XYZ file of C-alpha atoms in Angstrom:
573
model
C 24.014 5.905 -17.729
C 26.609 8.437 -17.504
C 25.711 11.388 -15.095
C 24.210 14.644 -16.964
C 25.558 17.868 -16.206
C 23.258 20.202 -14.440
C 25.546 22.456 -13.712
C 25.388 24.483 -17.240
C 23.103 27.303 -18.790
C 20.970 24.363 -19.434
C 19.688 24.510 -15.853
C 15.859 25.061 -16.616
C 13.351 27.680 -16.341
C 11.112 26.053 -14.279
C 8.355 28.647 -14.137
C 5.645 26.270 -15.840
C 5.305 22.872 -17.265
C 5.693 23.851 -20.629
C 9.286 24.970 -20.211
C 10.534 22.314 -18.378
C 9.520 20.056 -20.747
C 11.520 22.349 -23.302
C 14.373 21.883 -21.486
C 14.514 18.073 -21.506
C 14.139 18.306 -25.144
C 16.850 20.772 -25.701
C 19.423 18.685 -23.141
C 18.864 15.221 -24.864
C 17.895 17.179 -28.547
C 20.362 14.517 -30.632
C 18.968 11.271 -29.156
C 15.585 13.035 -30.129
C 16.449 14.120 -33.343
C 18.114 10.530 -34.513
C 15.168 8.586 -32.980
C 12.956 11.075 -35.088
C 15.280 10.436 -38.094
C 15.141 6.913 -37.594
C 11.460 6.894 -36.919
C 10.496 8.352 -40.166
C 12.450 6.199 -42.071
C 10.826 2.981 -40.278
C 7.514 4.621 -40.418
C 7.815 5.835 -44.252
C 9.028 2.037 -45.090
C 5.482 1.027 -43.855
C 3.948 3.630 -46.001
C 5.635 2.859 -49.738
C 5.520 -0.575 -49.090
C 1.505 -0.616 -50.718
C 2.676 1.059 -53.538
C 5.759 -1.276 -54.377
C 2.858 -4.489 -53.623
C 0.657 -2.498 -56.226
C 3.543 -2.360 -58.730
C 4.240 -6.109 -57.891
C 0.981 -7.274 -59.228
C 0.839 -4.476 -62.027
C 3.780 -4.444 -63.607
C 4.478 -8.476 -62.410
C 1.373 -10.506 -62.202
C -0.629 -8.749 -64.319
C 1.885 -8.263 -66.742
C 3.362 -11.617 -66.464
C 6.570 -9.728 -66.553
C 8.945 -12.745 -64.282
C 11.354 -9.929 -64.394
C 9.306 -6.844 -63.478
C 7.831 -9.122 -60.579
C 11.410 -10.190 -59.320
C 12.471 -6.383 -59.688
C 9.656 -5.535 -57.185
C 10.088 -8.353 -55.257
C 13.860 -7.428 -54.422
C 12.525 -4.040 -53.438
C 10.358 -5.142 -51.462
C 13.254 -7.211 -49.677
C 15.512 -4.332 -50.171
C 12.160 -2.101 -48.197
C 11.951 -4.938 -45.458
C 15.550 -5.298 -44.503
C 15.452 -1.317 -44.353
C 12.437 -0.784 -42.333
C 14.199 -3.844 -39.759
C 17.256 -2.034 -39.102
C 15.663 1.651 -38.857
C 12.715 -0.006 -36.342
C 15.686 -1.442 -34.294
C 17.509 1.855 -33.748
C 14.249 4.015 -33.087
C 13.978 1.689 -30.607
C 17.333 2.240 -29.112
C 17.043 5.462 -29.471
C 13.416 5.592 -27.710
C 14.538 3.916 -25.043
C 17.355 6.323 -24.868
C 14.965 9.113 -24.710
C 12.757 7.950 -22.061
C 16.104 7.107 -19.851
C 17.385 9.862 -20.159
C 14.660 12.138 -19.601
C 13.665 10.503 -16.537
C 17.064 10.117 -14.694
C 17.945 13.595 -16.086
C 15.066 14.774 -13.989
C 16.230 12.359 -10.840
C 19.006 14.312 -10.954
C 17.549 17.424 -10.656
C 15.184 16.799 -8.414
C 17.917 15.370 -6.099
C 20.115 18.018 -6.544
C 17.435 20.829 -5.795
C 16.331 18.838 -2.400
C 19.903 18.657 -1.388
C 19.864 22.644 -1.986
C 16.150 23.200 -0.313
C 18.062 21.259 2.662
C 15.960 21.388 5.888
C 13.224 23.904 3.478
C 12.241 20.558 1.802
C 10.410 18.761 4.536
C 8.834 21.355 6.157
C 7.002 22.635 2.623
C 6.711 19.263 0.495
C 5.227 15.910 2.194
C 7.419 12.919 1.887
C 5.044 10.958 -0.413
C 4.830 14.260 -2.662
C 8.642 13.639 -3.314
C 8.358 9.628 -3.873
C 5.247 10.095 -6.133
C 7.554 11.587 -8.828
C 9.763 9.229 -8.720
C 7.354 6.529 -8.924
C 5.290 7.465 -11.539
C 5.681 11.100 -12.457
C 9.389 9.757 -14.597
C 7.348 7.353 -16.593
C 5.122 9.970 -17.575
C 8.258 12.660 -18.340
C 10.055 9.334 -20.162
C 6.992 8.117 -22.321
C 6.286 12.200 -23.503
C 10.153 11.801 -25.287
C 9.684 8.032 -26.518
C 6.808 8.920 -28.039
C 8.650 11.531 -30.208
C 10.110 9.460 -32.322
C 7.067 7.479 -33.970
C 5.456 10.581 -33.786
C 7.609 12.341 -36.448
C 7.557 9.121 -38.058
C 3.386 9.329 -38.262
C 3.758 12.610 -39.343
C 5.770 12.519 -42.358
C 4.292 9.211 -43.586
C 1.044 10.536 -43.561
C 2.220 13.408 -45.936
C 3.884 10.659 -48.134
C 0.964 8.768 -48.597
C -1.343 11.470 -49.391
C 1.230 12.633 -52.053
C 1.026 9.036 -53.419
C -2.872 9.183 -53.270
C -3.002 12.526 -54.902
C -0.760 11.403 -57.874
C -3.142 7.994 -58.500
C -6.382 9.635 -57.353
C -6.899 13.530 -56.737
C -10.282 12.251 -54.643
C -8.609 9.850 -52.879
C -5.797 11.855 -51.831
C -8.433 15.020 -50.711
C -10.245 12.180 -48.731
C -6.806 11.346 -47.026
C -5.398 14.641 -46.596
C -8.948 16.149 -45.608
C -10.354 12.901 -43.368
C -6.767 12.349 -40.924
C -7.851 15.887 -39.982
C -11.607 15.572 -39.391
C -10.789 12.539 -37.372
C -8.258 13.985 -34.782
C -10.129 17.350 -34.173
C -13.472 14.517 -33.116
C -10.954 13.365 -30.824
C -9.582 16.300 -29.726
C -12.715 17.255 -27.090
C -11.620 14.392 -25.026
C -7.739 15.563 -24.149
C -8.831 18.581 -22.056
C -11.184 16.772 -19.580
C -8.699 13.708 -19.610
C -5.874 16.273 -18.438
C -8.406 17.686 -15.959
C -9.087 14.165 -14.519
C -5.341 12.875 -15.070
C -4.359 16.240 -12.583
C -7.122 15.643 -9.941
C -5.603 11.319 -9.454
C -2.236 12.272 -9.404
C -3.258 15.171 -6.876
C -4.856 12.251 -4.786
C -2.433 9.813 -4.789
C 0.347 12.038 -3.645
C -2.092 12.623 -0.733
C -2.866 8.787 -0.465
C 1.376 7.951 -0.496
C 1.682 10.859 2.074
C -1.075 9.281 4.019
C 1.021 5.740 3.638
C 4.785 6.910 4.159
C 3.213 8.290 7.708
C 1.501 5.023 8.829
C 4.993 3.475 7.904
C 6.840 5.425 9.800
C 4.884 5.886 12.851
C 3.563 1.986 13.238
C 5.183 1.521 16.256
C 3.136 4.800 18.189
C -0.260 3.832 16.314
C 0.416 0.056 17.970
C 0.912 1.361 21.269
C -2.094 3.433 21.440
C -4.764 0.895 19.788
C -4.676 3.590 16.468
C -3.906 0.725 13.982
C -7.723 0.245 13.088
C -8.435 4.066 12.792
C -5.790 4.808 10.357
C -6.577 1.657 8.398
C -9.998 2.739 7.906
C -8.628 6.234 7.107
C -6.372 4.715 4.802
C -9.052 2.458 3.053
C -11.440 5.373 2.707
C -9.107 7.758 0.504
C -7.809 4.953 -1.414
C -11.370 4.146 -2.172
C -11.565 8.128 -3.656
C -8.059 7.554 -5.554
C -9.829 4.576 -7.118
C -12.901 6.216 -8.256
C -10.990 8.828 -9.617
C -8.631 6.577 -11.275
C -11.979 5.098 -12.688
C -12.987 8.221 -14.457
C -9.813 8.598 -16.175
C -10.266 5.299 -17.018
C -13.923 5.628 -18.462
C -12.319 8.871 -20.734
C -8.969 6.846 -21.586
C -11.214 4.168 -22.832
C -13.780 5.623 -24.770
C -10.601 7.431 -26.047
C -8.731 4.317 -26.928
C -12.212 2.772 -28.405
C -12.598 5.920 -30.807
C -8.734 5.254 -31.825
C -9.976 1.869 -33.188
C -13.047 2.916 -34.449
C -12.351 6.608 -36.560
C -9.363 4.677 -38.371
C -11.346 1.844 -38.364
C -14.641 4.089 -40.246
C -11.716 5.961 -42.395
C -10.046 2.587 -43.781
C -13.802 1.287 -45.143
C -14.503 4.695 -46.367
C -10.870 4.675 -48.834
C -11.393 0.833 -49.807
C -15.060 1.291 -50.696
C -13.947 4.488 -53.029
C -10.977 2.510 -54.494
C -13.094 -0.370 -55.040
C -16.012 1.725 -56.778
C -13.223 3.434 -59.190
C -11.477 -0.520 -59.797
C -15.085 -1.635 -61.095
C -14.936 1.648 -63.467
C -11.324 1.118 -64.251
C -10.266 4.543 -62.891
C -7.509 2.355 -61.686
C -5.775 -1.139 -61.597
C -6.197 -3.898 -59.363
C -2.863 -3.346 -57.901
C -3.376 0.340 -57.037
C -6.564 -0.857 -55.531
C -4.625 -3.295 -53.514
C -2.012 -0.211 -52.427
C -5.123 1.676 -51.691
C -6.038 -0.838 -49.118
C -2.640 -1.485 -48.052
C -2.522 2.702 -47.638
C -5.690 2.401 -45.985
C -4.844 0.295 -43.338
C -1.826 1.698 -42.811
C -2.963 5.091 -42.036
C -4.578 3.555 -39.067
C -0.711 3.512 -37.723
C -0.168 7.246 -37.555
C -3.828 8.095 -36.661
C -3.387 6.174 -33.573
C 0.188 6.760 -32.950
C -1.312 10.886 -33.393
C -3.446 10.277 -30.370
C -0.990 8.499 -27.985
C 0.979 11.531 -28.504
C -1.194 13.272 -27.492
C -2.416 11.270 -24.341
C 1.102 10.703 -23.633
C 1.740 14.581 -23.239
C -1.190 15.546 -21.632
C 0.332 12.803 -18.936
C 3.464 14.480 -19.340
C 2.225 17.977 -18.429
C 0.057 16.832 -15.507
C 3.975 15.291 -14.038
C 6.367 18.389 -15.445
C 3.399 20.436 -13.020
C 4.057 18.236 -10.098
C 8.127 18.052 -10.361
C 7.695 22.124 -11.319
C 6.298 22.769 -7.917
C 9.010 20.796 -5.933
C 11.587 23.233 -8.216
C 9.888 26.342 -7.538
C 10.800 25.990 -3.569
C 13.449 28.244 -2.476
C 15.662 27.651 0.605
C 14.367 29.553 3.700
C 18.268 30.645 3.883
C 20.195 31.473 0.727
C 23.732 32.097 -0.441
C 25.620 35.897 0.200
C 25.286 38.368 -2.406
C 29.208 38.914 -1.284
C 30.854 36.549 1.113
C 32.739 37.436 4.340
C 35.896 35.914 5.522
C 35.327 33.099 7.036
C 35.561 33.841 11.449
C 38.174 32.502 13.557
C 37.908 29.282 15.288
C 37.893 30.838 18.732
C 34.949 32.967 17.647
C 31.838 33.317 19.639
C 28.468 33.086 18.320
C 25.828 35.410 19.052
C 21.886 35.130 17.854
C 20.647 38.255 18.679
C 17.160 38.113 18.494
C 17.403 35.795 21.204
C 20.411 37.242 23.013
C 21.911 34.089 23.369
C 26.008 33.885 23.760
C 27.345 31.052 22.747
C 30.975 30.734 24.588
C 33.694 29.218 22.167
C 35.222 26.285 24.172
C 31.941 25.537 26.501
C 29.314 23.310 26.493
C 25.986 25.248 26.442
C 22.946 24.127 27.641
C 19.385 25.818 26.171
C 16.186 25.255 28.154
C 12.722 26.331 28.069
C 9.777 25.481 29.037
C 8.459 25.246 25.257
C 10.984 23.097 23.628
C 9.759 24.288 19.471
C 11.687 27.887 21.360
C 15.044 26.327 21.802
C 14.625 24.350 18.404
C 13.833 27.814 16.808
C 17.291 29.290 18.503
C 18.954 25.596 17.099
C 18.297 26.149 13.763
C 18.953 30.232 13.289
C 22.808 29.026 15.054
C 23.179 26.406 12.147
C 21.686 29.116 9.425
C 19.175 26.341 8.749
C 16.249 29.437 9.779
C 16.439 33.097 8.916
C 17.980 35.077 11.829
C 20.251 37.735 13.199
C 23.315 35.932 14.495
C 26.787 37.009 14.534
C 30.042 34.635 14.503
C 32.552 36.856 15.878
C 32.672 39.999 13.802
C 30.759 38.073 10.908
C 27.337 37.800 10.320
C 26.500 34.290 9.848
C 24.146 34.919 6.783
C 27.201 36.436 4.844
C 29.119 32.844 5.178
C 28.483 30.532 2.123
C 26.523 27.789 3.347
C 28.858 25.116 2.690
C 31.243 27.171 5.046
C 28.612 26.855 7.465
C 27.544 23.013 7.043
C 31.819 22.499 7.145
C 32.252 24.288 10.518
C 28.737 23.895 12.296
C 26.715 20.737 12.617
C 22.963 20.227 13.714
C 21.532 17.156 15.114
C 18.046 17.561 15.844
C 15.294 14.545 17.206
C 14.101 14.027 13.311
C 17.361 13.059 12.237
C 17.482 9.167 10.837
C 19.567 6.579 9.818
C 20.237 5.728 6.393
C 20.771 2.327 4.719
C 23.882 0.544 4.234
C 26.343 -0.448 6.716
C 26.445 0.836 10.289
C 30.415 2.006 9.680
C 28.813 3.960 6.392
C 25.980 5.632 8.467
C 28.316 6.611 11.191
C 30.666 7.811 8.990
C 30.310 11.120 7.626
C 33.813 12.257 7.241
C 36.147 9.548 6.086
C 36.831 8.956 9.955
C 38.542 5.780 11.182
C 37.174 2.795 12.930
C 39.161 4.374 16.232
C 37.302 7.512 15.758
C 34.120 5.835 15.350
C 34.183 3.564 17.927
C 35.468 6.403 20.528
C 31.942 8.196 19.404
C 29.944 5.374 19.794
C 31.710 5.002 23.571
C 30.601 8.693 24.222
C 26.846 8.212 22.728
C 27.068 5.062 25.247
C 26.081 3.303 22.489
C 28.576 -0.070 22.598
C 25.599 -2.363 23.834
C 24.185 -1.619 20.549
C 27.435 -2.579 18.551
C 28.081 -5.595 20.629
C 24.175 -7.127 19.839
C 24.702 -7.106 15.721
C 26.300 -9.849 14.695
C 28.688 -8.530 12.044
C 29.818 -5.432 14.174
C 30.377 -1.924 11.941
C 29.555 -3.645 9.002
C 26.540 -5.156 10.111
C 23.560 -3.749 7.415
C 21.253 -1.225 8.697
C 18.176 -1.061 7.506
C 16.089 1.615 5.685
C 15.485 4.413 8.497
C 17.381 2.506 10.484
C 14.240 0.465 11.566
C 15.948 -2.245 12.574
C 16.852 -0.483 15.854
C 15.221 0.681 18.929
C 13.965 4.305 19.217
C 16.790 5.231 22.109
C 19.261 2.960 20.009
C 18.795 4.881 16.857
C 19.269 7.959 18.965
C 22.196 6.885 20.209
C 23.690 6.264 17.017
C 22.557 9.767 15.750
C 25.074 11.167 18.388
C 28.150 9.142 17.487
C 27.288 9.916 13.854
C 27.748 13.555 14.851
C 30.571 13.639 17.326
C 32.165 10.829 15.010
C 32.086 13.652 12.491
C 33.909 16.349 15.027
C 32.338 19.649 13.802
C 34.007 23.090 14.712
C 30.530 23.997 16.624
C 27.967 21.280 17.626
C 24.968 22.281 18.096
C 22.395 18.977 20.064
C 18.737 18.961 20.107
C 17.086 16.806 22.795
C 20.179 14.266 22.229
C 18.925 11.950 25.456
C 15.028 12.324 24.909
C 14.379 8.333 24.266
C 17.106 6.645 26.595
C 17.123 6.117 30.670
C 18.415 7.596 32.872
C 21.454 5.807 34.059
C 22.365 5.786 30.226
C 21.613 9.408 29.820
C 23.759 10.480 33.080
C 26.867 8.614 31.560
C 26.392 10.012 27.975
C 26.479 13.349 29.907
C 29.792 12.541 31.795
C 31.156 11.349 28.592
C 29.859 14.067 26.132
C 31.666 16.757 28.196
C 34.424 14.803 28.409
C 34.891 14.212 24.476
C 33.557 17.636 23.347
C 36.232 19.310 25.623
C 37.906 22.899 24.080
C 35.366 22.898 21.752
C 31.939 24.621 20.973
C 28.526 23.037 22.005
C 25.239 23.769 22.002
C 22.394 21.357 23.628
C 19.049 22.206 23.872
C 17.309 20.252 26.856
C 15.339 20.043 29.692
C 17.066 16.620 31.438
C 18.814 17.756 35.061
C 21.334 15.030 34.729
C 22.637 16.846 31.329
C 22.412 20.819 32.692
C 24.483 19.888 35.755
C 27.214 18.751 33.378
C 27.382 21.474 30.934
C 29.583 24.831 31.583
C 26.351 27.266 31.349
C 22.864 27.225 30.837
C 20.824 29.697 29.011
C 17.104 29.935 30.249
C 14.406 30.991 27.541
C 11.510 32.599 28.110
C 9.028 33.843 25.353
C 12.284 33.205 22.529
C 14.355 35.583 24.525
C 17.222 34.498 27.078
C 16.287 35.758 30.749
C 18.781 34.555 32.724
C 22.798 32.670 32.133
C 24.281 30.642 34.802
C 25.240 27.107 36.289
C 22.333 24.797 36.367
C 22.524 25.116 40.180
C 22.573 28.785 40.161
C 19.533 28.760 38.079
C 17.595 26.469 40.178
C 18.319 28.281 43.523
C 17.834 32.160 41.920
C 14.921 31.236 39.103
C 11.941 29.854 40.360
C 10.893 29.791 36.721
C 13.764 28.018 35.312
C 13.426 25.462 38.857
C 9.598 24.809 37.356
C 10.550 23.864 33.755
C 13.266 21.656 34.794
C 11.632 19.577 38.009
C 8.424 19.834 36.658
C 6.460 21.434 38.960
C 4.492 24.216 39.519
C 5.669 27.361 41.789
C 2.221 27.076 43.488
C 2.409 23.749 44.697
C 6.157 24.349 45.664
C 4.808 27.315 47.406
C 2.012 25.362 49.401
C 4.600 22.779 50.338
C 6.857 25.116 51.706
């Protein structure tokens, strides 16, 4: 399917359900109208065909009229072949609809998580996100198939009581007066099915959170014996999801029993009536045949009438869900007017920290509460509101694709994606020189020499298929493969040894030379690398200097690092 522009006025209001289900109408409004047009004419077929059957045996059998009968009898051919070709297109077109409604709202949810950014995990869960994809689109895709029989119902209905009324005013009142009755006895049920519809969906984006963390933390729960407890965990809420998909199920079938059943009461009623005014020859056996024919026919839009219904309700209870993901705004946003971009040799400065980030150095961030230097991570990459200052510039009046361009943050929750290892480590259109030079830095060729197919070996989702330090490892040469203006490292050698971390420090200097970079760690073989290390305490910077500066002058700064506490240092001296 050709991609949909999102991009236009057509960008929706999505302030409730309702309107965001008026916008995927008005975006795909042609493929709705011609599967409307085209289910009307399909369902209307349906509806005269009774009346041309009637005419058959009236004007044909009845008559024995060879010619009247083979007049009828070609329109009833000419009817069929009609009603074929229109049912085949508000098909296509149905199919169309649902399609494009649901990848027109992939799209948009895509494109709105790739503007959220780093907002997205830290106010939606993971499972949230895959539950509309998984069965939140169906929902949003059946609500615009639908559509198309539904206009179809409609106006056949109103056809057929015209017919009735112009053979039998009572008839046609019983018709026009009975399809009404009927849906408003079915109409109690939609509210508490919504209800019920909005409380499982509300579970089993719980229950998929609940799964997509036991996924991706197997490997911890194995090594501390937690396996059983989050199985049990995990078999207890699905339990709940399946008693409350039970209840929707007890309303959707007592539902779908009283769509058989009203028609079903509604079809005897109109025969018995046409058959009382046959015996009194109020009409002819072949309108009394139509009659029947109408009669079970009008069990078509009756039902159809209620799985529109049903189907919407659905819808609303999804458009809700996919609203709420739209409704999050990014924790940074865009200029109201734009500064020049800053020089290359400018320095950065976050003030609420005081921090001074040197162009040219490598700059080291430690404290003894590591979320601190995180915080101070993410205000330098505008990824967290913040006062900080690039050169004369505040970095909150940069666009932020200015900012993603020039300054790059790697943090420990970064991943892997699928596809090849050269298209993971390649975020720039780099070449296999570059990238292997990274992955020399990241010390990180053990890993490329045990795959068997080298950079185009596959990686797998989350990069699973690799060890905790390996996948770190390759998060780094991603990153320096990439060669950012300002890097900016989050615990980058928290899951390797030590010999490996002490060369990636040797190297990391070495390839990050003349340019800006920011690591935030606590490791001593790292900070006595680096050209300056800021020390943290309470969010603020207390004191700037070499790593062995720092450990001879700040007995503070000597605790977080080695670990120990002043007292015991104290009672050893």
């Amino acid at each position: 399917m050709r991609h949909l522009p999102l991009d236009d006025p057509g960008t929706p209001d999505h302030r409730s359900p309702g309107k965001f289900l008026l916008w995927l109408m008005k975006g795909q409004w042609r493929t709705l109208l011609m599967g409307m047009v085209f289910g009307v004419v399909w369902m209307v077929c349906q509806a005269v065909m009774p009346a041309v059957i009637g005419h058959a045996i009236d004007d044909g059998i009845a008559a024995r009229d060879t010619s009247g009968l083979l007049q009828w009898t070609a329109a009833m051919l000419g009817i069929g072949i009609l009603q074929a070709a229109s049912g085949i297109m508000r098909h296509r077109f149905a199919v169309t609809n649902w399609l494009t409604a649901a990848y027109r709202t992939v799209q948009l949810v895509a494109r709105h998580a790739t503007h959220l950014g780093a907002t997205l995990p830290k106010r939606v869960a993971t499972g949230e996100v895959v539950a509309i994809g998984t069965s939140d689109l169906a929902h949003l895709g059946n609500a615009m198939d639908v559509t198309a029989r539904a206009a179809g119902a409609v106006v056949s209905f109103l056809v057929v009581a015209v017919i009735l009324l112009d053979t039998s005013v009572t008839l046609g009142l019983v018709v026009l007066v009975g399809v009404p009755v009927l849906l408003l006895l079915v109409g109690p049920l939609l509210k508490p099915l919504q209800r019920r519809n909005m409380a499982q969906r509300e579970m089993m984006g719980q229950l998929s959170n609940l799964a997509t963390d036991i996924v991706s933390g197997l490997r911890i729960l194995r090594g501390i014996g937690g396996e059983r407890v989050f199985h049990e965990r995990y078999v207890r809420d699905s339990q709940k999801v399946r008693e409350a998909g039970v209840q929707v199920g007890r309303l959707q079938s007592l539902l779908d029993a009283l769509q058989v059943l009203l028609p079903g009461v509604f079809v005897v009623i109109v025969v018995w009536i046409g058959a009382r005014f046959a015996v009194q020859q109020r009409i002819s056996p072949g309108e009394l045949v139509a009659f029947y024919g109408y009669a079970a026919f009008l069990m078509i839009p009756l039902r159809t009438s209620t799985e529109f219904a049903n189907k919407w309700i659905r819808a609303f209870v999804a458009a809700r869900r996919v609203v709420r993901v739209l409704d999050l705004e990014p924790e940074v946003g865009e200029p109201d007017q734009a500064y020049p971009e800053p020089s290359t040799t400018a320095d950065l400065v976050d003030i609420e920290s005081g921090l001074h980030v040197r162009h040219g150095l490598v700059t080291a961030l430690v404290s003894e509460k590591p979320d601190e230097t995180a915080l101070v991570a993410d205000r330098l990459g505008h990824y967290a509101p913040g006062e900080v200052r690039w050169g004369d510039v505040p970095l909150s009046g940069l666009p932020r694709a200015v900012v993603r361009r020039r300054i790059v943050v790697s943090d420990t929750g970064s991943t892997l994606f699928s596809g090849s290892l050269r298209e993971s480590l390649d975020l720039r259109g780099r070449s296999d020189a570059d990238l292997l030079a990274a992955l020399g830095t990241a010390s990180a060729e053990d890993v490329l020499a045990a795959v068997t197919d080298g950079l185009d070996t596959p990686v797998a989702e989350r990069g699973r298929s690799f060890s905790g330090g390996q996948r770190q490892r390759l998060v780094l040469a991603r990153v320096l493969a990439a060669d950012p203006e300002i890097l900016v490292l989050v615990e980058p050698t928290s899951a390797v040894d030590a010999h490996t971390e002490a060369r990636i420090a040797d190297r990391l200097v070495a390839h990050r030379a003349g340019r800006t970079t920011v690591v935030t760690t606590t490791s001593p073989l790292l900070l006595d690398r680096v050209d300056q290390v800021a020390f943290l305490v309470d969010g603020h910077v207390v004191a700037v200097g070499t790593h062995r500066d720092l450990l001879r002058d700040e007995p503070g700064y000597r605790a977080v690092v080695t670990r120990e506490v002043e007292d015991v240092e104290e009672v050893e001296a």
